[in-house]
Amino acid sequence: MSVENALKLLGVSEGASFDDILRAKKSIISSCKDDPDTIAQVEAAYDMLLMQSLSQRRSGKVVDSSVRFADVKASNASGMGSMPKWLQTTVKSSPVSVEAPAAKELGVQAGVYGALMVLTYVNGASTPLGVSYGADVPGLILATSFGATLYFMTKKNVKLGKAGVITIGGLVAGAVVGSAVENWLQVDIVPFLGIHTPATVVSEFILISQFLVSLYLI
């Protein structure tokens, strides 16, 4: 297999970082786990690009410093080394994997979801007591967060269908946790931090869940 074919098969450009190549490989394998021929081709393409980087390294050319070979100790960027063995096995065998975000991604996504959370709080706190929460406000905010999560996940080479399922899962998880917390707080009876609308509490937890999903899952 040529380098050009390997790049085309993995859907990455020449000069792509090790993390981009590895991410592309994982994404394709997770979506084609029932197709051994495709998986074998993807593994061969990955090995080809890895060997090319090794050859460049031995010849003294500058290559991605994140590429790891047998003589380089693997980094613990994703935090897997601190996990129990049973949890590492579960994460590795799952079609959804956990990956530590880059600092740049963290800043951008924290800004987006932070702004949505502030907007949700302001609208909830400013709604007069006894007045129902305007349905268009939380709906628009949650729709925006849903779209943002899909966008951030597809930027990590996650296929749209898989990204949609993960995003919906995050939304449901946030709604469940938010509802449980709201039932405990009962902000419609005893306001909390100026919030007296249950929808605000639930929406805040959904946004937190979407933020974490977009950062760590792939």
XYZ file of N, CA and C in Angstrom:
654
model
N 0.852 -1.201 0.000
C 0.000 0.000 0.000
C 0.883 1.245 0.000
N 0.572 2.190 -0.874
C 1.358 3.423 -0.948
C 0.910 4.409 0.123
N 1.761 5.375 0.381
C 1.427 6.409 1.360
C 0.195 7.183 0.920
N 0.119 7.467 -0.380
C -1.037 8.218 -0.899
C -2.339 7.461 -0.651
N -2.334 6.149 -0.896
C -3.531 5.334 -0.669
C -3.873 5.265 0.813
N -2.834 5.206 1.650
C -3.063 5.156 3.094
C -3.719 6.440 3.583
N -3.234 7.579 3.094
C -3.818 8.866 3.480
C -5.274 8.960 3.028
N -5.521 8.491 1.801
C -6.874 8.556 1.244
C -7.820 7.647 2.017
N -7.359 6.444 2.377
C -8.194 5.493 3.089
C -8.584 6.007 4.472
N -7.638 6.646 5.153
C -7.912 7.168 6.487
C -8.576 8.541 6.449
N -8.577 9.164 5.274
C -9.223 10.466 5.151
C -8.461 11.582 5.814
N -7.141 11.505 5.825
C -6.315 12.556 6.418
C -5.386 13.105 5.340
N -4.885 14.291 5.587
C -3.995 14.924 4.621
C -2.538 14.648 4.989
N -1.652 14.845 4.025
C -0.229 14.655 4.287
C 0.240 15.665 5.323
N 0.991 15.202 6.279
C 1.441 16.068 7.356
C 0.497 16.079 8.548
N -0.565 15.241 8.493
C -1.513 15.170 9.613
C -0.785 14.703 10.870
N -1.220 15.179 12.019
C -0.585 14.803 13.278
C -0.897 13.353 13.627
N -0.102 12.813 14.543
C -0.328 11.442 14.990
C -1.722 11.294 15.591
N -2.146 12.289 16.378
C -3.472 12.217 17.005
C -4.576 12.195 15.965
N -4.419 12.985 14.882
C -5.431 12.996 13.816
C -5.507 11.637 13.124
N -4.358 11.046 12.866
C -4.319 9.741 12.194
C -4.933 8.665 13.094
N -4.561 8.685 14.367
C -5.089 7.698 15.309
C -6.596 7.869 15.479
N -7.048 9.133 15.539
C -8.477 9.409 15.683
C -9.257 8.905 14.473
N -8.693 9.120 13.276
C -9.348 8.661 12.051
C -9.430 7.139 12.028
N -8.359 6.498 12.439
C -8.338 5.030 12.479
C -9.418 4.502 13.428
N -9.494 5.047 14.641
C -10.485 4.596 15.621
C -11.903 4.821 15.117
N -12.124 5.974 14.489
C -13.456 6.307 14.007
C -13.921 5.324 12.933
N -13.035 5.003 12.000
C -13.402 4.084 10.910
C -13.612 2.674 11.451
N -12.729 2.231 12.332
C -12.853 0.877 12.880
C -14.128 0.731 13.698
N -14.470 1.759 14.484
C -15.684 1.671 15.306
C -16.947 1.603 14.463
N -16.904 2.192 13.265
C -18.081 2.184 12.400
C -18.103 0.981 11.461
N -16.985 0.250 11.374
C -16.901 -0.903 10.466
C -16.428 -2.147 11.211
N -16.823 -2.287 12.472
C -16.309 -3.385 13.273
C -16.802 -4.755 12.801
N -17.843 -4.784 11.951
C -18.344 -6.050 11.403
C -17.774 -6.349 10.017
N -16.830 -5.527 9.577
C -16.221 -5.700 8.253
C -14.722 -5.921 8.425
N -14.312 -7.189 8.584
C -12.882 -7.466 8.852
C -11.948 -7.011 7.734
N -12.430 -7.033 6.482
C -11.574 -6.605 5.367
C -11.236 -5.124 5.464
N -12.267 -4.317 5.768
C -12.041 -2.875 5.913
C -11.123 -2.583 7.092
N -11.336 -3.294 8.203
C -10.498 -3.095 9.392
C -9.044 -3.435 9.074
N -8.828 -4.520 8.317
C -7.461 -4.914 7.955
C -6.802 -3.846 7.082
N -7.576 -3.266 6.151
C -7.032 -2.216 5.291
C -6.695 -0.968 6.100
N -7.558 -0.640 7.043
C -7.319 0.540 7.882
C -6.073 0.337 8.742
N -5.943 -0.855 9.320
C -4.756 -1.156 10.130
C -3.494 -1.072 9.274
N -3.572 -1.579 8.036
C -2.410 -1.535 7.141
C -2.056 -0.094 6.781
N -3.083 0.729 6.544
C -2.844 2.136 6.225
C -2.214 2.857 7.415
N -2.701 2.564 8.598
C -2.157 3.172 9.821
C -0.688 2.773 10.003
N -0.391 1.475 9.805
C 0.990 1.001 9.935
C 1.896 1.658 8.894
N 1.363 1.853 7.683
C 2.151 2.476 6.621
C 2.558 3.896 7.015
N 1.592 4.663 7.521
C 1.891 6.050 7.911
C 2.814 6.094 9.117
N 2.648 5.127 10.027
C 3.516 5.074 11.198
C 4.948 4.764 10.792
N 5.103 3.821 9.847
C 6.437 3.474 9.371
C 7.077 4.638 8.608
N 6.254 5.396 7.877
C 6.791 6.563 7.180
C 7.348 7.573 8.188
N 6.607 7.788 9.280
C 7.071 8.718 10.313
C 8.348 8.211 10.969
N 8.423 6.891 11.178
C 9.627 6.308 11.777
C 10.836 6.503 10.863
N 10.612 6.308 9.541
C 11.705 6.488 8.580
C 12.187 7.933 8.571
N 11.244 8.872 8.628
C 11.605 10.291 8.649
C 12.372 10.630 9.921
N 11.959 10.014 11.009
C 12.633 10.270 12.280
C 14.070 9.762 12.254
N 14.270 8.574 11.690
C 15.615 8.001 11.627
C 16.530 8.769 10.687
N 15.922 9.399 9.668
C 16.732 10.159 8.716
C 16.997 11.581 9.197
N 16.432 11.922 10.380
C 16.690 13.237 10.949
C 15.701 14.304 10.566
N 14.643 13.921 9.843
C 13.628 14.909 9.467
C 12.719 15.199 10.656
N 12.131 16.389 10.663
C 11.236 16.781 11.750
C 9.881 16.134 11.533
N 9.409 15.414 12.507
C 8.083 14.796 12.436
C 7.323 15.136 13.707
N 6.048 14.766 13.702
C 5.180 15.044 14.841
C 5.768 14.413 16.102
N 6.047 15.235 17.110
C 6.659 14.733 18.335
C 5.723 13.851 19.144
N 4.430 13.840 18.788
C 3.493 13.006 19.537
C 3.490 11.567 19.068
N 4.177 11.270 17.931
C 4.246 9.904 17.419
C 5.060 9.062 18.389
N 4.521 7.898 18.747
C 5.176 7.072 19.746
C 5.630 5.761 19.107
N 6.882 5.396 19.368
C 7.413 4.150 18.858
C 7.842 3.285 20.039
N 8.433 2.146 19.716
C 8.777 1.189 20.773
C 9.785 1.754 21.768
N 10.621 2.707 21.327
C 11.655 3.245 22.202
C 11.204 4.490 22.946
N 9.924 4.836 22.792
C 9.394 6.018 23.460
C 8.255 5.604 24.372
N 8.331 5.995 25.610
C 7.293 5.631 26.573
C 5.988 6.326 26.232
N 4.916 5.565 26.223
C 3.597 6.129 25.883
C 3.182 7.132 26.935
N 2.602 8.229 26.464
C 2.139 9.261 27.381
C 0.798 8.872 27.954
N 0.423 9.524 29.023
C -0.851 9.245 29.684
C -1.814 10.373 29.440
N -1.851 10.893 28.171
C -2.652 12.070 27.855
C -4.116 11.863 28.106
N -4.621 10.645 27.856
C -6.057 10.412 28.001
C -6.439 10.013 29.417
N -5.451 9.863 30.313
C -5.762 9.511 31.691
C -6.059 8.036 31.883
N -5.817 7.190 30.852
C -6.147 5.772 30.945
C -5.318 5.075 32.013
N -4.058 5.543 32.198
C -3.190 4.856 33.139
C -3.695 4.909 34.567
N -4.488 5.906 34.919
C -4.997 6.033 36.275
C -6.303 5.273 36.478
N -6.842 4.680 35.402
C -8.100 3.938 35.505
C -7.842 2.512 35.991
N -8.825 1.913 36.707
C -8.716 0.490 37.030
C -8.697 -0.344 35.751
N -8.097 -1.547 35.808
C -7.966 -2.370 34.603
C -9.311 -2.723 33.991
N -10.316 -3.005 34.857
C -11.621 -3.389 34.325
C -12.261 -2.232 33.573
N -12.017 -0.974 34.059
C -12.588 0.192 33.402
C -11.869 0.467 32.084
N -10.528 0.258 32.069
C -9.782 0.417 30.815
C -10.281 -0.555 29.759
N -10.547 -1.803 30.171
C -11.050 -2.807 29.231
C -12.407 -2.419 28.694
N -13.265 -1.913 29.579
C -14.603 -1.504 29.165
C -14.548 -0.356 28.172
N -13.701 0.630 28.456
C -13.585 1.792 27.582
C -13.041 1.396 26.216
N -12.020 0.501 26.213
C -11.401 0.105 24.955
C -12.356 -0.702 24.079
N -13.226 -1.527 24.700
C -14.135 -2.373 23.933
C -15.411 -1.651 23.531
N -15.630 -0.481 24.071
C -16.847 0.265 23.755
C -16.708 0.978 22.412
N -17.835 1.075 21.656
C -17.778 1.819 20.389
C -17.552 3.309 20.613
N -17.756 3.763 21.842
C -17.506 5.162 22.205
C -16.276 5.202 23.091
N -15.286 6.001 22.721
C -14.064 6.077 23.512
C -13.912 7.458 24.139
N -13.071 7.510 25.158
C -12.817 8.748 25.895
C -11.462 9.284 25.481
N -11.389 10.580 25.204
C -10.140 11.198 24.771
C -10.005 12.571 25.417
N -8.832 12.851 25.952
C -8.588 14.142 26.578
C -8.569 15.240 25.518
N -9.234 16.376 25.764
C -9.284 17.453 24.771
C -8.002 18.265 24.747
N -7.742 18.887 23.607
C -6.620 19.817 23.504
C -6.992 21.115 24.210
N -5.978 21.849 24.637
C -6.221 23.091 25.375
C -7.037 24.085 24.541
N -6.762 24.129 23.227
C -7.482 25.050 22.350
C -8.953 24.685 22.272
N -9.243 23.380 22.149
C -10.629 22.920 22.090
C -11.342 23.232 23.397
N -10.663 23.021 24.502
C -11.255 23.268 25.812
C -11.680 24.725 25.948
N -10.818 25.652 25.522
C -11.127 27.067 25.647
C -12.325 27.483 24.813
N -12.365 27.026 23.560
C -13.466 27.399 22.669
C -14.781 26.840 23.170
N -14.792 25.562 23.521
C -16.038 24.929 23.941
C -16.506 25.441 25.297
N -15.564 25.724 26.186
C -15.947 26.296 27.480
C -16.608 27.657 27.278
N -16.098 28.423 26.313
C -16.699 29.723 26.033
C -18.114 29.607 25.492
N -18.324 28.667 24.566
C -19.646 28.487 23.953
C -20.671 28.025 24.986
N -20.352 26.938 25.679
C -21.319 26.394 26.641
C -21.458 27.296 27.872
N -20.367 27.971 28.247
C -20.451 28.911 29.363
C -21.410 30.048 29.060
N -21.358 30.562 27.829
C -22.281 31.638 27.432
C -23.722 31.153 27.452
N -23.955 29.934 26.991
C -25.316 29.379 26.998
C -25.825 29.176 28.426
N -24.930 28.751 29.318
C -25.329 28.556 30.717
C -25.658 29.885 31.393
N -24.857 30.903 31.095
C -25.134 32.228 31.661
C -26.473 32.764 31.150
N -26.718 32.604 29.859
C -27.978 33.053 29.268
C -29.166 32.324 29.888
N -29.000 31.018 30.118
C -30.066 30.234 30.751
C -30.335 30.735 32.167
N -29.272 30.996 32.917
C -29.437 31.485 34.294
C -30.115 32.852 34.325
N -29.661 33.755 33.460
C -30.217 35.110 33.429
C -31.715 35.068 33.118
N -32.092 34.267 32.133
C -33.507 34.169 31.777
C -34.323 33.540 32.896
N -33.764 32.515 33.534
C -34.485 31.866 34.624
C -34.629 32.761 35.838
N -33.553 33.476 36.171
C -33.593 34.332 37.353
C -34.453 35.576 37.144
N -34.579 36.012 35.889
C -35.338 37.234 35.624
C -36.824 36.973 35.404
N -37.213 35.705 35.302
C -38.629 35.385 35.121
C -39.365 35.623 36.433
N -40.411 36.426 36.450
C -41.145 36.698 37.691
C -41.695 35.427 38.314
N -41.704 35.378 39.632
C -42.227 34.225 40.365
C -43.681 33.999 40.003
N -44.013 32.762 39.684
C -45.387 32.434 39.339
C -45.674 32.504 37.858
N -44.714 33.036 37.083
C -44.895 33.131 35.634
C -44.188 31.952 34.985
N -44.850 31.280 34.059
C -44.258 30.105 33.414
C -43.060 30.528 32.571
N -42.090 29.664 32.519
C -40.854 29.918 31.767
C -41.164 29.940 30.278
N -40.713 30.969 29.596
C -40.997 31.084 28.171
C -40.442 29.889 27.409
N -41.333 29.133 26.735
C -40.924 27.883 26.107
C -39.884 28.097 25.019
N -39.926 29.284 24.364
C -39.002 29.502 23.264
C -37.575 29.725 23.743
N -37.394 30.229 24.968
C -36.051 30.537 25.461
C -35.231 29.274 25.731
N -35.694 28.354 26.618
C -34.895 27.141 26.843
C -34.809 26.280 25.591
N -35.880 26.275 24.790
C -35.864 25.481 23.565
C -34.781 25.951 22.616
N -34.654 27.252 22.448
C -33.636 27.811 21.555
C -32.237 27.543 22.087
N -32.065 27.694 23.392
C -30.752 27.471 23.997
C -30.327 26.007 23.857
N -31.243 25.080 24.146
C -30.915 23.662 24.061
C -30.682 23.230 22.611
N -31.452 23.815 21.687
C -31.243 23.509 20.264
C -29.860 23.986 19.829
N -29.455 25.148 20.334
C -28.134 25.679 20.011
C -27.036 24.787 20.566
N -27.212 24.327 21.801
C -26.204 23.450 22.412
C -26.139 22.106 21.692
N -27.284 21.616 21.246
C -27.319 20.351 20.500
C -26.530 20.490 19.195
N -26.787 21.586 18.486
C -26.062 21.828 17.243
C -24.580 22.026 17.477
N -24.230 22.720 18.563
C -22.816 22.952 18.876
C -22.104 21.640 19.178
N -22.786 20.748 19.912
C -22.182 19.453 20.241
C -21.936 18.631 18.980
N -22.916 18.607 18.090
C -22.737 17.893 16.820
C -21.554 18.463 16.044
N -21.452 19.790 16.014
C -20.372 20.442 15.277
C -19.008 20.074 15.853
N -18.874 20.172 17.184
C -17.583 19.885 17.812
C -17.190 18.421 17.643
N -18.173 17.516 17.659
C -17.859 16.101 17.530
C -17.465 15.744 16.095
N -18.156 16.308 15.116
C -17.797 16.016 13.722
C -16.427 16.606 13.380
N -16.021 17.655 14.079
C -14.670 18.204 13.883
C -13.606 17.200 14.323
N -13.983 16.268 15.214
C -13.052 15.245 15.682
C -13.154 13.981 14.828
N -13.736 14.122 13.632
C -13.878 13.010 12.684
C -14.853 11.936 13.151
N -15.784 12.299 14.038
C -16.847 11.380 14.419
C -17.957 11.495 13.376
N -18.413 10.368 12.863
C -19.453 10.396 11.838
C -20.736 10.999 12.398
N -21.501 11.667 11.517
C -22.674 12.420 11.955
C -23.675 11.543 12.692
N -23.920 10.324 12.193
C -24.881 9.441 12.851
C -24.467 9.102 14.264
N -23.201 8.724 14.426
C -22.683 8.395 15.753
C -22.679 9.623 16.649
N -22.304 10.773 16.080
C -22.292 12.016 16.860
C -23.697 12.344 17.356
N -24.706 12.109 16.498
C -26.089 12.380 16.895
C -26.531 11.503 18.043
N -26.173 10.201 17.976
C -26.553 9.277 19.048
C -25.890 9.674 20.369
N -24.598 10.006 20.310
C -23.876 10.398 21.525
C -24.459 11.691 22.095
N -24.778 12.631 21.208
C -25.333 13.915 21.659
C -26.687 13.724 22.328
N -27.522 12.888 21.737
C -28.834 12.609 22.340
C -28.662 11.923 23.692
N -27.691 10.994 23.762
C -27.417 10.334 25.031
C -26.996 11.319 26.106
N -26.159 12.291 25.723
C -25.749 13.321 26.677
C -26.913 14.185 27.120
N -27.800 14.488 26.189
C -28.982 15.296 26.514
C -29.872 14.563 27.514
N -30.107 13.269 27.253
C -30.954 12.477 28.153
C -30.324 12.354 29.530
N -28.994 12.093 29.563
C -28.300 11.968 30.847
C -28.388 13.266 31.645
N -28.196 14.402 30.954
C -28.291 15.690 31.632
C -29.688 15.962 32.156
N -30.700 15.578 31.373
C -32.087 15.793 31.798
C -32.427 14.944 33.021
N -31.924 13.698 33.039
C -32.197 12.810 34.174
C -31.554 13.349 35.451
N -30.270 13.711 35.344
C -29.563 14.244 36.518
C -30.172 15.573 36.955
N -30.472 16.448 35.981
C -31.062 17.740 36.308
C -32.415 17.607 36.978
N -33.230 16.675 36.519
C -34.548 16.457 37.123
C -34.412 15.955 38.558
N -33.436 15.059 38.780
C -33.222 14.537 40.134
C -32.788 15.658 41.084
N -31.864 16.504 40.604
C -31.391 17.621 41.442
C -32.518 18.616 41.695
N -33.338 18.886 40.682
C -34.437 19.839 40.836
C -35.479 19.308 41.816
N -35.747 18.000 41.759
C -36.703 17.409 42.704
C -36.198 17.518 44.134
N -34.877 17.483 44.291
C -34.298 17.624 45.627
C -34.317 19.079 46.092
N -33.987 19.993 45.168
C -33.960 21.416 45.525
C -35.356 22.016 45.625
N -36.257 21.603 44.707
C -37.617 22.165 44.629
C -37.575 23.697 44.575
N -36.927 24.190 43.516
C -36.725 25.629 43.391
C -38.018 26.398 43.172
N -39.086 25.723 42.742
C -40.360 26.425 42.594
C -40.996 26.740 43.937
N -40.519 26.056 44.991
C -41.006 26.308 46.359
C -40.002 27.159 47.127
N -38.720 26.759 47.047
C -37.639 27.508 47.712
C -36.608 27.882 46.662
N -36.615 29.120 46.164
C -35.665 29.536 45.117
C -34.217 29.289 45.539
N -33.384 28.949 44.546
C -31.968 28.670 44.807
C -31.125 29.570 43.924
N -30.299 30.430 44.547
C -29.439 31.364 43.826
C -30.235 32.223 42.834
N -31.431 32.581 43.237
C -32.273 33.424 42.392
C -33.079 32.657 41.363
N -32.872 31.351 41.265
C -33.612 30.528 40.304
C -34.845 29.943 40.984
N -35.989 30.110 40.342
C -37.216 29.546 40.900
C -38.022 28.802 39.837
N -37.401 28.510 38.705
C -38.075 27.756 37.650
C -37.356 26.419 37.443
N -38.048 25.296 37.595
C -37.425 23.980 37.433
C -36.731 23.805 36.082
N -37.316 24.395 35.021
C -36.727 24.238 33.690
C -35.308 24.788 33.626
N -35.018 25.817 34.395
C -33.680 26.400 34.395
C -32.655 25.422 34.950
N -33.016 24.769 36.057
C -32.102 23.796 36.672
C -31.821 22.648 35.715
N -32.881 22.100 35.116
C -32.728 20.976 34.195
C -31.890 21.394 32.985
N -32.163 22.597 32.454
C -31.430 23.074 31.284
C -29.945 23.246 31.583
N -29.615 23.728 32.779
C -28.212 23.917 33.146
C -27.469 22.576 33.159
N -28.100 21.545 33.687
C -27.446 20.236 33.741
C -27.338 19.616 32.353
N -28.300 19.885 31.489
C -28.208 19.397 30.116
C -27.021 20.051 29.414
N -26.842 21.347 29.630
C -25.720 22.055 29.015
C -24.382 21.529 29.524
N -24.306 21.249 30.829
C -23.074 20.685 31.394
C -22.785 19.325 30.763
N -23.834 18.509 30.631
C -23.673 17.190 30.032
C -23.218 17.289 28.576
N -23.808 18.204 27.812
C -23.426 18.383 26.420
C -21.973 18.858 26.304
N -21.577 19.711 27.215
C -20.199 20.216 27.242
C -19.208 19.069 27.453
N -19.488 18.206 28.430
C -18.593 17.097 28.724
C -18.559 16.082 27.585
N -19.729 15.835 26.975
C -19.804 14.902 25.845
C -18.963 15.397 24.683
N -19.106 16.684 24.356
C -18.383 17.246 23.210
C -16.880 17.274 23.451
N -16.473 17.337 24.717
C -15.040 17.401 25.035
C -14.367 16.028 25.038
N -15.008 15.063 25.674
C -14.307 13.820 25.989
C -14.680 12.595 25.160
N -15.873 12.584 24.550
C -16.294 11.372 23.846
C -15.979 11.448 22.366
N -15.715 10.285 21.785
C -15.419 10.215 20.359
C -15.868 8.853 19.816
